[in-house]
CSV table of C-alpha atoms in Angstrom, one decimal:
chain,number,residue,atom,x,y,z
A,969,MET,CA,162.0,-91.4,-110.8
A,970,ILE,CA,159.0,-89.1,-110.7
A,971,PHE,CA,157.1,-87.5,-107.9
A,972,ASN,CA,154.7,-90.3,-107.0
A,973,GLU,CA,157.5,-92.9,-107.0
A,974,ARG,CA,159.7,-90.8,-104.8
A,975,LEU,CA,156.9,-90.1,-102.4
A,976,LYS,CA,156.2,-93.8,-102.0
A,977,LEU,CA,159.9,-94.6,-101.6
A,978,LEU,CA,160.3,-92.0,-98.9
A,979,ARG,CA,157.2,-93.1,-97.1
A,980,LYS,CA,158.4,-96.7,-97.1
A,981,GLU,CA,162.0,-95.7,-96.0
A,982,ARG,CA,160.4,-94.0,-93.0
A,983,LYS,CA,158.2,-97.0,-92.3
A,984,LEU,CA,155.1,-94.9,-92.4
A,985,THR,CA,151.6,-95.9,-93.6
A,986,GLN,CA,149.6,-93.9,-96.1
A,987,THR,CA,147.2,-93.2,-93.3
A,988,GLN,CA,149.9,-91.7,-91.1
A,989,VAL,CA,151.2,-89.4,-93.9
A,990,ALA,CA,147.6,-88.4,-94.9
A,991,LYS,CA,146.9,-87.5,-91.2
A,992,GLU,CA,150.1,-85.5,-91.0
A,993,LEU,CA,149.1,-83.6,-94.1
A,994,SER,CA,145.5,-83.1,-93.0
A,995,VAL,CA,144.1,-84.7,-96.1
A,996,SER,CA,141.9,-87.7,-96.6
A,997,LEU,CA,143.5,-91.1,-97.1
A,998,ARG,CA,142.1,-91.3,-100.6
A,999,ASN,CA,143.5,-88.0,-101.5
A,1000,TYR,CA,147.0,-89.1,-100.3
A,1001,GLN,CA,146.6,-92.3,-102.2
A,1002,ARG,CA,146.0,-90.3,-105.4
A,1003,PHE,CA,149.3,-88.6,-104.9
A,1004,GLU,CA,151.1,-91.9,-104.8
A,1005,ALA,CA,149.1,-93.2,-107.7
A,1006,ASP,CA,149.9,-90.2,-109.8
A,1007,ASP,CA,146.2,-89.3,-110.1
A,1008,CYS,CA,146.7,-85.8,-108.8
A,1009,THR,CA,149.4,-83.4,-107.7
A,1010,PRO,CA,149.5,-81.8,-104.2
A,1011,ASN,CA,149.1,-78.0,-103.9
A,1012,TYR,CA,152.2,-76.0,-103.0
A,1013,VAL,CA,151.2,-76.0,-99.3
A,1014,ASN,CA,151.1,-79.8,-99.2
A,1015,LEU,CA,154.2,-80.1,-101.3
A,1016,ILE,CA,156.1,-78.0,-98.6
A,1017,LYS,CA,154.6,-80.2,-95.9
A,1018,LEU,CA,155.7,-83.4,-97.6
A,1019,ALA,CA,159.2,-82.1,-98.0
A,1020,ASP,CA,159.2,-81.2,-94.3
A,1021,ILE,CA,157.8,-84.6,-93.3
A,1022,PHE,CA,160.5,-86.5,-95.3
A,1023,ASP,CA,163.2,-83.9,-94.7
A,1024,VAL,CA,164.0,-83.5,-98.4
A,1025,SER,CA,164.0,-80.6,-100.8
A,1026,ILE,CA,161.0,-79.9,-103.0
A,1027,ASP,CA,163.3,-80.1,-106.0
A,1028,TYR,CA,164.1,-83.7,-104.9
A,1029,LEU,CA,160.4,-84.6,-104.5
A,1030,THR,CA,159.5,-83.2,-107.9
A,1031,GLY,CA,162.4,-84.8,-109.7
A,1032,ARG,CA,164.4,-81.7,-110.5
A,1033,THR,CA,167.5,-83.1,-108.7
A,1034,ASP,CA,168.7,-86.3,-107.2
A,1035,LYS,CA,170.1,-84.6,-104.1
A,1036,ARG,CA,167.9,-84.9,-101.1
A,1037,GLU,CA,169.5,-82.0,-99.2
A,1038,ILE,CA,167.5,-79.0,-98.3
A,1039,ASN,CA,169.1,-75.6,-99.1
A,1040,ARG,CA,168.6,-73.5,-96.1
């Protein structure tokens, strides 16, 4: 899986809409939709926010690992 697929999977697991996640990130709905469509990549600030929203590591989001756990 790649970033956009994992993002969509996590959103659906949490039963959130694209609008809800976009609002949480403080981005437009269209901009968030582009993340899920693999049209653009979030900046590092939004990547951190996404990891926090879904309680997963950035490495998991970006496909570097299959482990969701956050190393704190």
